[in-house]
Every structure is written in structure tokens, then in C-alpha cells.
Short mmCIF file of C-alpha atoms in Angstrom, two decimals:
data_model
loop_
_atom_site.label_atom_id
_atom_site.label_comp_id
_atom_site.label_asym_id
_atom_site.label_seq_id
_atom_site.Cartn_x
_atom_site.Cartn_y
_atom_site.Cartn_z
CA MET A 792 22.53 79.45 10.01
CA PHE A 793 19.16 78.71 11.46
CA LEU A 794 20.07 79.20 15.14
CA SER A 795 22.39 82.42 14.11
CA PHE A 796 19.09 84.36 13.54
CA GLY A 797 17.41 83.72 16.79
CA PHE A 798 14.99 81.21 15.26
CA THR A 799 13.84 78.17 17.51
CA LEU A 800 11.77 75.29 16.36
CA ASN A 801 8.96 73.86 18.59
CA GLU A 802 8.47 70.37 17.20
CA ASP A 803 5.07 70.19 19.06
CA TRP A 804 3.57 72.89 16.73
CA PHE A 805 4.26 70.68 13.75
CA ILE A 806 2.35 67.34 13.43
CA ASN A 807 2.99 65.07 10.33
CA TYR A 808 0.85 62.22 9.76
CA THR A 809 2.68 61.58 6.42
CA ASP A 810 5.93 60.03 5.46
CA VAL A 811 6.95 63.13 3.57
CA ILE A 812 10.08 64.55 5.07
CA PHE A 813 10.31 68.25 5.85
CA PRO A 814 13.73 69.84 6.52
CA LYS A 815 14.09 71.87 9.74
CA GLU A 816 13.53 75.10 8.35
CA SER A 817 10.43 74.07 6.75
CA ARG A 818 8.99 72.60 9.89
CA TRP A 819 9.94 75.93 11.65
CA LEU A 820 8.09 78.02 8.89
CA LEU A 821 4.97 75.78 8.73
CA SER A 822 4.75 75.46 12.38
CA LEU A 823 4.21 79.34 12.62
CA GLY A 824 0.83 79.04 11.06
CA LYS A 825 -1.11 80.97 8.58
CA LYS A 826 -0.77 84.35 10.70
CA PHE A 827 2.96 84.44 10.10
CA ALA A 828 3.47 87.21 7.61
CA LEU A 829 6.35 86.73 5.13
CA PRO A 830 8.85 89.46 4.41
CA VAL A 831 7.90 91.57 1.22
CA ASN A 832 10.17 91.53 -1.62
CA LYS A 833 9.85 92.62 -5.18
CA ASN A 834 8.79 89.22 -6.36
CA ASN A 835 5.98 88.53 -3.86
CA PHE A 836 4.76 92.18 -3.82
CA SER A 837 1.55 92.72 -6.08
CA LYS A 838 1.40 96.49 -6.98
CA LEU A 839 -2.03 95.91 -8.59
CA HIS A 840 -3.49 94.27 -5.36
CA PHE A 841 -2.06 97.00 -3.24
CA ILE A 842 -3.62 99.83 -5.37
CA ALA A 843 -6.92 97.93 -5.45
CA ASP A 844 -6.79 97.67 -1.93
CA VAL A 845 -6.18 101.26 -1.22
CA GLU A 846 -8.67 102.35 -3.72
CA GLN A 847 -11.38 100.25 -1.88
CA GLY A 848 -10.32 101.50 1.46
CA ILE A 849 -10.62 105.20 0.49
CA GLN A 850 -14.07 104.90 -1.09
CA ASN A 851 -15.72 105.68 2.09
CA MET A 852 -13.85 108.95 2.43
CA LYS A 853 -16.23 111.99 1.62
CA ASN A 854 -13.31 114.56 1.15
CA GLU A 855 -12.16 114.32 -2.38
CA LYS A 856 -8.93 116.19 -1.59
CA LEU A 857 -8.17 113.52 1.12
CA LYS A 858 -8.80 110.76 -1.46
CA GLU A 859 -6.35 112.32 -3.98
CA LEU A 860 -3.76 113.04 -1.36
CA THR A 861 -3.90 109.16 -0.27
CA ARG A 862 -3.44 108.23 -3.98
CA THR A 863 -0.58 110.37 -4.15
CA LYS A 864 1.07 109.06 -1.11
CA THR A 865 0.38 105.47 -2.40
CA ALA A 866 2.17 106.30 -5.57
CA HIS A 867 5.05 107.89 -3.99
CA ASN A 868 5.56 104.85 -1.49
CA LEU A 869 5.30 102.52 -4.61
CA ILE A 870 8.03 104.26 -6.25
CA ASN A 871 10.41 104.28 -3.15
CA PHE A 872 9.57 100.64 -2.73
CA ASN A 873 10.89 99.78 -6.20
CA HIS A 874 14.14 101.92 -5.78
CA GLN A 875 14.97 101.53 -2.13
CA HIS A 876 13.59 98.14 -0.64
CA LYS A 877 16.19 95.71 0.23
CA ASN A 878 15.80 92.69 2.41
CA ASN A 879 18.27 92.02 5.21
CA ASN A 880 19.89 88.62 5.90
CA ARG A 881 17.27 87.31 8.12
CA GLU A 882 14.43 88.27 5.70
CA LYS A 883 16.41 86.63 2.92
CA PHE A 884 16.82 83.33 5.01
CA ILE A 885 12.81 83.16 5.71
CA LEU A 886 12.17 83.78 1.94
CA LYS A 887 14.43 81.03 0.92
CA ALA A 888 12.91 78.84 3.54
CA TYR A 889 9.56 79.71 2.14
CA ASP A 890 10.72 78.90 -1.54
CA ASN A 891 12.02 75.46 -0.54
CA THR A 892 9.16 74.82 1.61
CA GLN A 893 6.97 75.59 -1.55
CA LYS A 894 8.89 73.15 -3.66
CA ILE A 895 8.30 70.19 -1.20
CA VAL A 896 4.68 71.06 -1.02
CA ASN A 897 4.36 71.44 -4.92
CA LYS A 898 6.14 68.03 -5.26
CA HIS A 899 3.50 66.32 -3.10
CA LYS A 900 0.41 68.48 -3.73
CA ASN A 901 -1.54 65.61 -5.06
CA ASP A 902 -0.72 63.56 -2.01
CA ILE A 903 -1.00 65.87 1.01
CA VAL A 904 -2.88 68.80 2.72
CA ILE A 905 -1.63 71.18 5.37
CA LEU A 906 -4.17 72.37 7.73
CA GLU A 907 -4.40 74.18 11.17
CA SER A 908 -5.67 71.82 13.97
CA ASP A 909 -9.13 72.24 15.25
CA LYS A 910 -7.82 73.15 18.74
CA GLY A 911 -4.49 74.02 20.09
CA GLN A 912 -3.27 76.04 17.15
CA LYS A 913 -0.84 73.72 15.51
CA THR A 914 -0.09 72.83 11.92
CA VAL A 915 -1.25 69.40 10.66
CA VAL A 916 0.14 67.52 7.49
CA MET A 917 -2.34 64.78 6.27
CA TYR A 918 -2.59 62.52 3.46
CA LYS A 919 -4.96 63.78 0.98
CA ARG A 920 -6.64 60.40 0.50
CA ASP A 921 -7.36 60.40 4.35
CA TYR A 922 -8.63 63.87 4.46
CA LEU A 923 -11.06 63.31 1.54
CA HIS A 924 -12.24 60.14 2.98
CA LYS A 925 -13.15 61.62 6.24
CA MET A 926 -14.83 64.74 4.57
CA THR A 927 -16.90 62.60 2.26
CA SER A 928 -17.84 60.40 5.16
CA LEU A 929 -19.35 63.57 7.00
CA LEU A 930 -21.17 64.53 3.75
CA ASP A 931 -22.56 60.92 3.35
CA ASP A 932 -25.14 61.73 6.20
CA ARG A 933 -28.22 62.12 4.22
CA ASN A 934 -30.03 63.52 7.28
CA THR A 935 -27.72 66.47 7.09
CA TYR A 936 -26.73 67.00 3.55
CA LYS A 937 -27.80 66.17 0.12
CA THR A 938 -26.16 66.88 -3.34
CA LEU A 939 -27.45 69.64 -5.67
CA ARG A 940 -27.01 69.36 -9.39
CA THR A 941 -26.55 73.07 -10.09
CA ASP A 942 -24.86 75.89 -8.02
CA PRO A 943 -27.58 78.26 -6.88
CA THR A 944 -25.43 81.21 -6.02
CA ASN A 945 -26.42 83.50 -9.17
CA LYS A 946 -30.09 82.95 -8.24
CA LEU A 947 -29.37 83.89 -4.60
CA ILE A 948 -27.51 87.03 -5.61
CA THR A 949 -30.59 88.16 -7.57
CA THR A 950 -32.77 87.30 -4.73
CA ASN A 951 -30.74 89.07 -2.11
CA ASN A 952 -30.58 92.25 -4.21
CA ASN A 953 -34.37 92.04 -4.84
CA ILE A 954 -34.90 91.98 -1.02
CA ILE A 955 -32.54 94.81 -0.33
CA THR A 956 -34.02 96.98 -3.11
CA ASP A 957 -37.67 96.34 -1.89
CA LEU A 958 -36.52 97.24 1.61
CA TYR A 959 -35.08 100.60 0.29
CA LYS A 960 -38.21 101.37 -1.78
CA GLN A 961 -40.28 100.89 1.16
CA LYS A 962 -37.90 103.39 3.15
CA LEU A 963 -37.16 100.80 5.62
CA ILE A 964 -33.37 101.20 5.10
CA THR A 965 -31.23 104.13 4.02
CA ILE A 966 -29.58 104.60 0.57
CA GLN A 967 -26.15 103.88 2.50
CA GLN A 968 -27.47 100.73 3.98
CA LYS A 969 -28.81 99.79 0.38
CA LYS A 970 -25.20 100.16 -1.11
CA GLN A 971 -23.72 98.28 1.83
CA LEU A 972 -26.05 95.24 1.73
CA LEU A 973 -26.43 94.78 -2.22
CA CYS A 974 -24.25 91.78 -3.46
CA SER A 975 -22.36 92.06 -6.79
CA THR A 976 -20.26 88.87 -6.53
CA ALA A 977 -20.63 85.76 -4.53
CA ASN A 978 -19.41 82.06 -4.28
CA ALA A 979 -20.60 79.01 -2.69
CA PRO A 980 -19.56 78.63 1.01
CA ARG A 981 -16.43 76.23 0.81
CA LEU A 982 -16.29 73.38 3.21
CA TYR A 983 -13.40 72.38 4.87
CA GLY A 984 -12.27 70.34 7.74
CA LEU A 985 -9.84 70.89 10.72
CA PRO A 986 -8.15 67.91 12.24
CA LYS A 987 -9.12 67.01 15.88
CA ILE A 988 -5.69 66.12 17.02
CA HIS A 989 -6.85 65.50 20.52
CA LYS A 990 -9.08 62.37 19.49
CA SER A 991 -8.47 59.00 18.44
CA ASN A 992 -8.33 58.72 14.46
CA VAL A 993 -8.08 62.43 14.23
CA PRO A 994 -11.85 63.11 13.03
CA LEU A 995 -12.45 66.43 11.22
CA ARG A 996 -14.56 69.38 12.26
CA PRO A 997 -16.44 70.71 9.35
CA ILE A 998 -16.09 74.35 8.73
CA ALA A 999 -17.74 76.40 5.96
CA ASP A 1000 -16.24 79.72 4.73
CA SER A 1001 -19.14 81.71 4.13
CA THR A 1002 -17.71 85.23 3.78
CA MET A 1003 -18.62 85.39 0.16
CA VAL A 1004 -21.97 84.03 0.29
CA SER A 1005 -24.74 86.16 -1.33
CA CYS A 1006 -26.49 86.99 2.27
CA TYR A 1007 -23.37 87.41 4.21
CA LYS A 1008 -23.90 91.33 4.55
CA LEU A 1009 -27.59 90.98 5.03
CA SER A 1010 -27.08 88.26 7.76
CA LYS A 1011 -24.68 90.46 9.68
CA TYR A 1012 -27.29 93.45 9.46
CA VAL A 1013 -30.17 91.22 10.67
CA GLY A 1014 -28.08 89.79 13.66
CA LYS A 1015 -26.35 93.14 14.77
CA GLU A 1016 -29.07 95.64 14.01
CA ILE A 1017 -32.24 93.70 14.64
CA LEU A 1018 -31.60 90.60 16.62
CA LYS A 1019 -28.81 91.46 19.10
CA PRO A 1020 -31.30 92.90 21.68
CA LEU A 1021 -32.91 89.28 21.99
CA ILE A 1022 -29.70 88.01 23.65
CA SER A 1023 -30.41 87.64 27.34
CA SER A 1024 -28.13 89.64 29.61
CA ASN A 1025 -29.14 87.14 32.34
CA TYR A 1026 -26.87 84.37 31.17
CA ASN A 1027 -24.54 85.54 28.59
CA ILE A 1028 -20.90 86.70 29.17
CA LYS A 1029 -18.47 88.31 26.66
CA ASN A 1030 -15.27 87.17 28.19
CA SER A 1031 -13.48 85.45 31.12
CA SER A 1032 -12.93 89.02 32.71
CA GLU A 1033 -16.74 89.58 33.00
CA LEU A 1034 -17.09 86.03 34.43
CA LEU A 1035 -14.36 86.73 37.05
CA GLU A 1036 -16.38 89.99 38.10
CA LYS A 1037 -19.57 88.04 38.46
CA LEU A 1038 -18.09 85.13 40.40
CA LYS A 1039 -15.83 86.93 42.91
CA HIS A 1040 -18.54 87.44 45.66
CA ILE A 1041 -19.86 83.94 45.27
CA LYS A 1042 -19.85 81.80 48.57
CA LEU A 1043 -20.41 77.88 48.29
CA GLU A 1044 -22.13 75.50 50.48
CA ASP A 1045 -20.31 72.10 51.46
CA ASN A 1046 -22.98 70.24 49.25
CA GLU A 1047 -22.54 72.63 46.10
CA ILE A 1048 -20.10 71.93 43.08
CA LEU A 1049 -18.93 73.36 40.10
CA ILE A 1050 -20.23 72.13 36.69
CA SER A 1051 -20.36 72.98 33.08
CA PHE A 1052 -22.77 71.77 30.29
CA ASP A 1053 -21.77 71.64 26.76
CA VAL A 1054 -23.97 71.22 23.66
CA ILE A 1055 -23.07 68.74 21.27
CA SER A 1056 -22.34 70.29 17.68
CA LEU A 1057 -24.55 73.01 18.63
CA PHE A 1058 -25.04 74.80 14.85
CA THR A 1059 -25.67 71.56 13.03
CA ASN A 1060 -28.19 70.43 15.66
CA ILE A 1061 -30.49 73.71 15.86
CA PRO A 1062 -33.39 73.15 13.32
CA THR A 1063 -33.97 76.17 11.29
CA ASN A 1064 -37.70 75.99 11.83
CA LEU A 1065 -37.21 75.95 15.56
CA ALA A 1066 -34.83 78.97 15.47
CA THR A 1067 -37.38 81.06 13.45
CA LYS A 1068 -40.37 80.03 15.50
CA ILE A 1069 -38.48 80.92 18.71
CA ILE A 1070 -37.43 84.51 17.17
CA LEU A 1071 -40.82 85.30 15.77
CA GLU A 1072 -42.29 84.52 19.21
CA LYS A 1073 -40.33 87.68 20.43
CA TRP A 1074 -41.75 89.86 17.81
CA ASP A 1075 -42.90 92.37 20.32
CA ILE A 1076 -39.24 93.13 21.09
CA ILE A 1077 -38.15 92.77 17.58
CA LYS A 1078 -40.49 95.46 16.27
CA ASN A 1079 -38.91 97.94 18.48
CA THR A 1080 -35.54 97.54 16.54
CA THR A 1081 -37.07 97.54 12.94
CA ASN A 1082 -39.94 98.90 10.86
CA ILE A 1083 -39.72 95.60 8.63
CA SER A 1084 -43.21 93.79 8.72
CA LYS A 1085 -43.34 90.44 10.56
CA ALA A 1086 -44.05 88.49 7.38
CA LYS A 1087 -41.20 90.15 5.38
CA PHE A 1088 -38.86 89.52 8.32
CA SER A 1089 -39.82 85.94 8.24
CA ARG A 1090 -39.02 85.83 4.56
CA ILE A 1091 -35.69 87.33 5.32
CA LEU A 1092 -34.65 84.86 7.88
CA ASP A 1093 -35.76 81.91 5.82
CA PHE A 1094 -33.52 83.25 2.87
CA CYS A 1095 -30.53 83.59 5.25
CA LEU A 1096 -30.83 80.44 7.17
CA LYS A 1097 -32.39 78.06 4.32
CA ASP A 1098 -31.97 79.30 1.10
CA ASN A 1099 -28.27 80.01 1.62
CA ASN A 1100 -27.61 76.98 3.80
CA TYR A 1101 -25.39 75.11 0.93
CA LEU A 1102 -21.76 74.46 0.44
CA ILE A 1103 -19.12 73.16 -1.90
CA PHE A 1104 -16.52 70.66 -1.50
CA ASP A 1105 -14.34 68.79 -4.03
CA ASP A 1106 -16.32 70.54 -6.84
CA GLN A 1107 -19.69 69.14 -5.61
CA ILE A 1108 -22.46 71.40 -4.41
CA TYR A 1109 -24.33 70.23 -1.20
CA GLN A 1110 -27.34 71.53 0.44
CA GLN A 1111 -27.36 71.27 4.19
CA VAL A 1112 -30.87 70.15 4.94
CA PHE A 1113 -30.80 70.24 8.68
CA GLY A 1114 -29.22 72.72 11.22
CA MET A 1115 -28.03 76.28 11.12
CA PRO A 1116 -25.67 77.32 8.25
CA MET A 1117 -21.94 77.05 9.25
CA GLY A 1118 -20.03 80.24 8.86
CA ASN A 1119 -23.09 82.37 8.47
CA PRO A 1120 -22.65 85.45 10.70
CA LEU A 1121 -26.40 85.16 11.78
CA SER A 1122 -25.82 81.62 13.19
CA PRO A 1123 -24.02 82.57 16.49
CA THR A 1124 -26.66 85.25 17.26
CA ILE A 1125 -29.44 82.85 16.63
CA ALA A 1126 -27.93 80.08 18.57
CA ASP A 1127 -27.76 82.39 21.68
CA ILE A 1128 -31.20 83.13 21.39
CA VAL A 1129 -32.37 79.53 21.00
CA LEU A 1130 -30.11 78.47 24.10
CA ASP A 1131 -31.55 81.33 26.10
CA LYS A 1132 -35.03 80.07 25.43
CA LEU A 1133 -33.79 76.61 26.52
CA LEU A 1134 -32.45 77.82 29.70
CA ASP A 1135 -35.52 79.82 30.43
CA GLU A 1136 -37.79 76.95 30.27
CA ALA A 1137 -35.30 74.54 31.77
CA ILE A 1138 -34.87 76.84 34.91
CA ALA A 1139 -38.65 77.26 35.23
CA GLU A 1140 -39.32 73.51 35.05
CA LEU A 1141 -36.54 72.93 37.59
CA LYS A 1142 -38.08 75.56 40.01
CA THR A 1143 -41.23 73.48 40.15
CA MET A 1144 -39.14 70.62 41.33
CA GLY A 1145 -37.49 72.77 44.01
CA ILE A 1146 -34.18 72.93 42.17
CA THR A 1147 -32.34 76.17 41.55
CA PHE A 1148 -29.04 77.28 40.36
CA LYS A 1149 -26.90 79.42 42.72
CA PHE A 1150 -24.99 80.73 39.62
CA ILE A 1151 -25.39 80.15 35.96
CA THR A 1152 -23.72 81.79 33.04
CA LYS A 1153 -23.24 80.99 29.32
CA TYR A 1154 -20.61 81.66 26.55
CA VAL A 1155 -21.70 80.33 23.26
CA ASP A 1156 -22.58 76.81 23.80
CA ASP A 1157 -20.88 76.23 27.11
CA ILE A 1158 -22.87 76.69 30.30
CA PHE A 1159 -21.19 77.12 33.58
CA ALA A 1160 -23.12 76.66 36.94
CA VAL A 1161 -23.02 76.23 40.81
CA ILE A 1162 -25.50 73.62 41.67
CA LYS A 1163 -26.26 71.10 44.43
CA LYS A 1164 -24.29 67.90 43.73
CA SER A 1165 -27.54 65.79 44.11
CA ASP A 1166 -29.19 67.84 41.26
CA LYS A 1167 -26.83 67.30 38.36
CA GLU A 1168 -28.55 64.41 36.69
CA ILE A 1169 -32.07 65.94 36.81
CA ILE A 1170 -30.77 69.16 35.51
CA LEU A 1171 -28.97 67.32 32.50
CA THR A 1172 -32.10 65.39 31.80
CA THR A 1173 -34.27 68.67 31.79
CA LEU A 1174 -31.90 70.29 29.58
CA ASN A 1175 -31.94 67.41 27.05
CA ASN A 1176 -35.60 67.25 26.93
CA PHE A 1177 -35.84 70.51 25.26
CA HIS A 1178 -35.48 69.18 21.78
CA PRO A 1179 -34.55 65.79 20.52
CA LYS A 1180 -31.67 66.89 18.44
CA ILE A 1181 -30.14 69.32 21.23
CA LYS A 1182 -28.25 67.24 23.63
CA PHE A 1183 -25.70 68.19 26.57
CA THR A 1184 -22.93 66.66 28.27
CA TYR A 1185 -21.36 67.81 31.39
CA GLU A 1186 -18.00 68.11 33.15
CA GLU A 1187 -17.96 68.21 36.99
CA GLU A 1188 -15.14 69.55 39.09
CA LEU A 1189 -12.14 67.39 39.85
CA ASP A 1190 -10.10 67.94 42.88
CA HIS A 1191 -12.35 71.20 43.71
CA LYS A 1192 -11.24 72.39 40.18
CA LEU A 1193 -13.03 73.09 36.98
CA PRO A 1194 -11.64 74.88 33.86
CA TYR A 1195 -13.97 77.15 31.88
CA LEU A 1196 -12.95 79.46 29.11
CA ASP A 1197 -9.24 80.39 29.77
CA ILE A 1198 -9.51 80.12 33.70
CA GLU A 1199 -9.41 77.51 36.40
CA ILE A 1200 -11.94 77.96 38.97
CA ILE A 1201 -10.95 76.65 42.29
CA LYS A 1202 -13.05 76.07 45.41
CA ARG A 1203 -11.14 76.78 48.67
CA ASP A 1204 -12.83 77.02 51.97
CA ASN A 1205 -16.19 77.72 50.23
CA ASN A 1206 -14.55 80.62 48.42
CA LEU A 1207 -13.58 80.74 44.87
CA ILE A 1208 -10.20 81.51 43.67
CA PHE A 1209 -8.92 81.62 40.10
CA ASN A 1210 -5.77 80.65 37.93
CA TRP A 1211 -4.82 81.13 34.45
CA TYR A 1212 -5.83 77.94 32.29
CA SER A 1213 -4.95 76.63 28.85
CA LYS A 1214 -5.70 73.04 27.71
CA ASP A 1215 -2.86 70.49 27.38
CA ILE A 1216 -3.41 70.49 23.64
CA SER A 1217 -2.85 74.22 23.46
CA SER A 1218 0.32 75.29 21.75
CA GLY A 1219 0.47 78.70 23.32
CA ARG A 1220 1.33 80.15 19.76
CA LEU A 1221 1.08 83.85 19.40
CA ILE A 1222 2.50 86.07 16.74
CA ASN A 1223 6.05 85.28 16.14
CA PHE A 1224 8.53 88.04 16.76
CA HIS A 1225 9.99 87.51 13.10
CA SER A 1226 6.61 87.92 11.50
CA SER A 1227 6.74 90.89 9.19
CA GLN A 1228 3.82 92.90 10.95
CA PRO A 1229 4.02 96.28 12.50
CA MET A 1230 5.96 96.41 15.80
CA SER A 1231 2.72 97.97 17.24
CA GLN A 1232 0.71 94.84 16.66
CA LYS A 1233 3.28 92.55 18.32
CA LEU A 1234 3.50 94.93 21.31
CA GLY A 1235 -0.19 94.98 21.52
CA THR A 1236 -0.28 91.26 21.61
CA VAL A 1237 2.08 91.18 24.59
CA LYS A 1238 0.14 93.81 26.49
CA ASN A 1239 -3.02 91.93 26.04
CA PHE A 1240 -1.49 88.81 27.13
CA ILE A 1241 -0.27 90.27 30.21
CA LYS A 1242 -3.56 92.16 30.93
CA LYS A 1243 -5.39 88.76 30.43
CA THR A 1244 -3.06 86.82 32.95
CA ASN A 1245 -3.24 89.55 35.71
#
């Protein structure tokens, strides 16, 4: 039955650290990850949620006739679904596999957790006791977290809305922006851990889901509309295609090497005070993107970065007392700005020593450079001297090759050539063909993948 539908199980995609036995169909289904869309049937389809989603989606429509037409079509499609929808045999098999898997998970729900790996896109099953122990060990770091007695969410909603209302009253934002930035409901950011299956003892990477935090929309607005111009075009690249374009004319000398520098735990090691200080030093640039006063903007930064830097795990509220808030949409932008400042100062200091980069670029917290082999240690030391908490490691080329992003950069006769690269731990998992998603999405995935590898 399993093979008759064209299903194949990649055992490498499913890692089980428990003694719980999952049948083949369950291992296959779980190995496909959270992006796999189950077939729709009358039992798992929520009409109310569907209607609510449609209603939310049409609120931005200005044409009332178009709104009513959309509602009419929605009602018509729901009626047709009730009368005409039937699952084929393949879909019935997937739904049965899901039901059987759900029974196993429910049976062991107090003992196991099912997670996605930190890297490689693999499904991981762990004992809950091990997961909780590793998470609480992270949260026991009193230099980074402290417990809170009460949940500050409601208070933060009020503060957020007061800030937005004040900006509107002073005509610093439009009525449309006010509506978009106001917060009606919010939740404390939920902390969870992703297992690092490529490391011994499988430590966890802490991740905070901040999509429902009170300042989420305000943080996005500040990052996108106000702070984005501060990100230096001298260093940052958007993707590997842009990197290839910049590297294709580089010629290397015999004493030059390929090297990458990586920041250790970037977000949790950038002090918010340092971030705010660096940003406000660039006020001459910021004031060209907003009419908000410097004092008021500083208060908004503190609200987004400090007041909302809290999270919940296992029903306990914690405040992150050091570092940028994980999951906050403002954190990546500010991290870029801080690292740009670091590179500016490091490069200026290295020039006084007669040390220069033939090429340097950055993607988030990964720096790629072409340097003289004899300079690598002094460059690392200079980068690490910027701030006591921001530390770098480096990876040097091996056999004239260095992986960076999803390409392998290769030295050959003082020229650079490139190859497609994926880490050994990578599953290579994409959208499964049997996932109940539009064919256009599946074809788009294939086309993008082909374009990426060309």
C-alpha cells in the first residue's frame, strides 16, 4: 500500500532519540515536516476559520461591490465543497496515516516532543524530560534571564497604543499607519528550542516566537521605514547571486586566502544600550526618514528592545536582561547596523597597521573576506576587541575551497570558480509533491531551485 502511491521514506529525515516505535507510514509523514499540507476533508476543514480568514483578507479592499462579490463566491465555494468534495485513495491513505500518527503522539504526549532540527530541516523526536532539562538549563543563566512574577503583556499593549496615538496626534503618522500599528491583542513571546543534531549531546538553540508581541508591528515599521537606510551597502549582500556577481572579477595573489568570520550567538550578545547608542549616533541620517524627534525615537527604541524583551516557557514568564530580543523583527536590522559599525572601526584600525582586505562582505552575522594569510590572527583580534560580549570565530579555506552561504568558493590559478554547496547535515527537503498545495507553488519551487543552481 505504501509504495503503491509512489511514497518513499527517507529515514535520514526522521531522527528518533526515544524508544517510542513509529510505524513506517508515521515516520514518512513526520519526516516531511510542518510545511507538508494535509488533504482537506469535511472533518478537518473549519468553515468558521475559513470565513474569518476571507473576511480579514478583504478588509483592505476599498470597493464595496468587490467585497460583496468575494463573500458571495466564498459562500458558493463552501456549498460546493459540502456537496461535491471527495478524497481520492491517495489522500485517504495520507489522512489515515495522520490519524494513526496522532494516536501514537497522543498516547505519548506527556513523554515526548516532536521538533524540527536547528539545521538540516529534519524532524526530531526527543523525550520531554530531556527537552525541558536543556531549556531550563539555558534559562538558568542569570546573566541573560530573570523570572517575572506577572505577565506584562496587557500593560505593554496600552503603552504601544499610547505611543501610536501620540504619533498620530502630532501628525507624524497617517490614519492608515495608526490603524496598522495599533495592537488589540498580544501574547508573551513563546520560547522553544531547536535541537542541534550536528553537535554532541544535542544542545538546543533558543528561539522566541514574537509574532504576537505588542510591539511587533511597531518594530517592523521602525526597522523597515526608518532604520533600513542605515544598513551599509559597502558590506551587506542579499543572497548568493549578489555575492557571485561581486566575486567574479576578483584575482588572488599567492599569499592570499579565503576566510569567513562568524559571530558567536549574535542577537543575545549585542547589548541593547550599545545598539541604541550606535543608532542615535547616526541621527543625521535617521532624521531624513522620519519627523519623529530624537528623544521620542529613543523612547520607541527602548520600548521595542527593552520593555518587550521578555518571553514565556513552561508557563513561567522570563525577562531577557541582556541582548537583543529574539524573534523581534527589529533585531536583524539593528544587528546589521551594529556589525557595520564594528567593521567600519576594525577596518580603519587595521589600515593604521598597513592591513587591508582585498574583498569583504557580510550576510547577517557571517563575514566573508579575501586577506593575506599572515593577517588572519590580527584581524580576528581586532574584530574581537570591539566589545567584550561580541566574539568571532573563523574558518579558513581547506584545499583551496571555502563554503559560504549555499555556494562553494574555489581558488584555481588565482581565479575564483564556484560550485553548488549544501552542508553534510542538510536534508535537501523541499515541498513534497504529495503535499496538498497549489501546483503553481510546487512548480515555482522547482524553477527557483533550478535557477539557484545554474
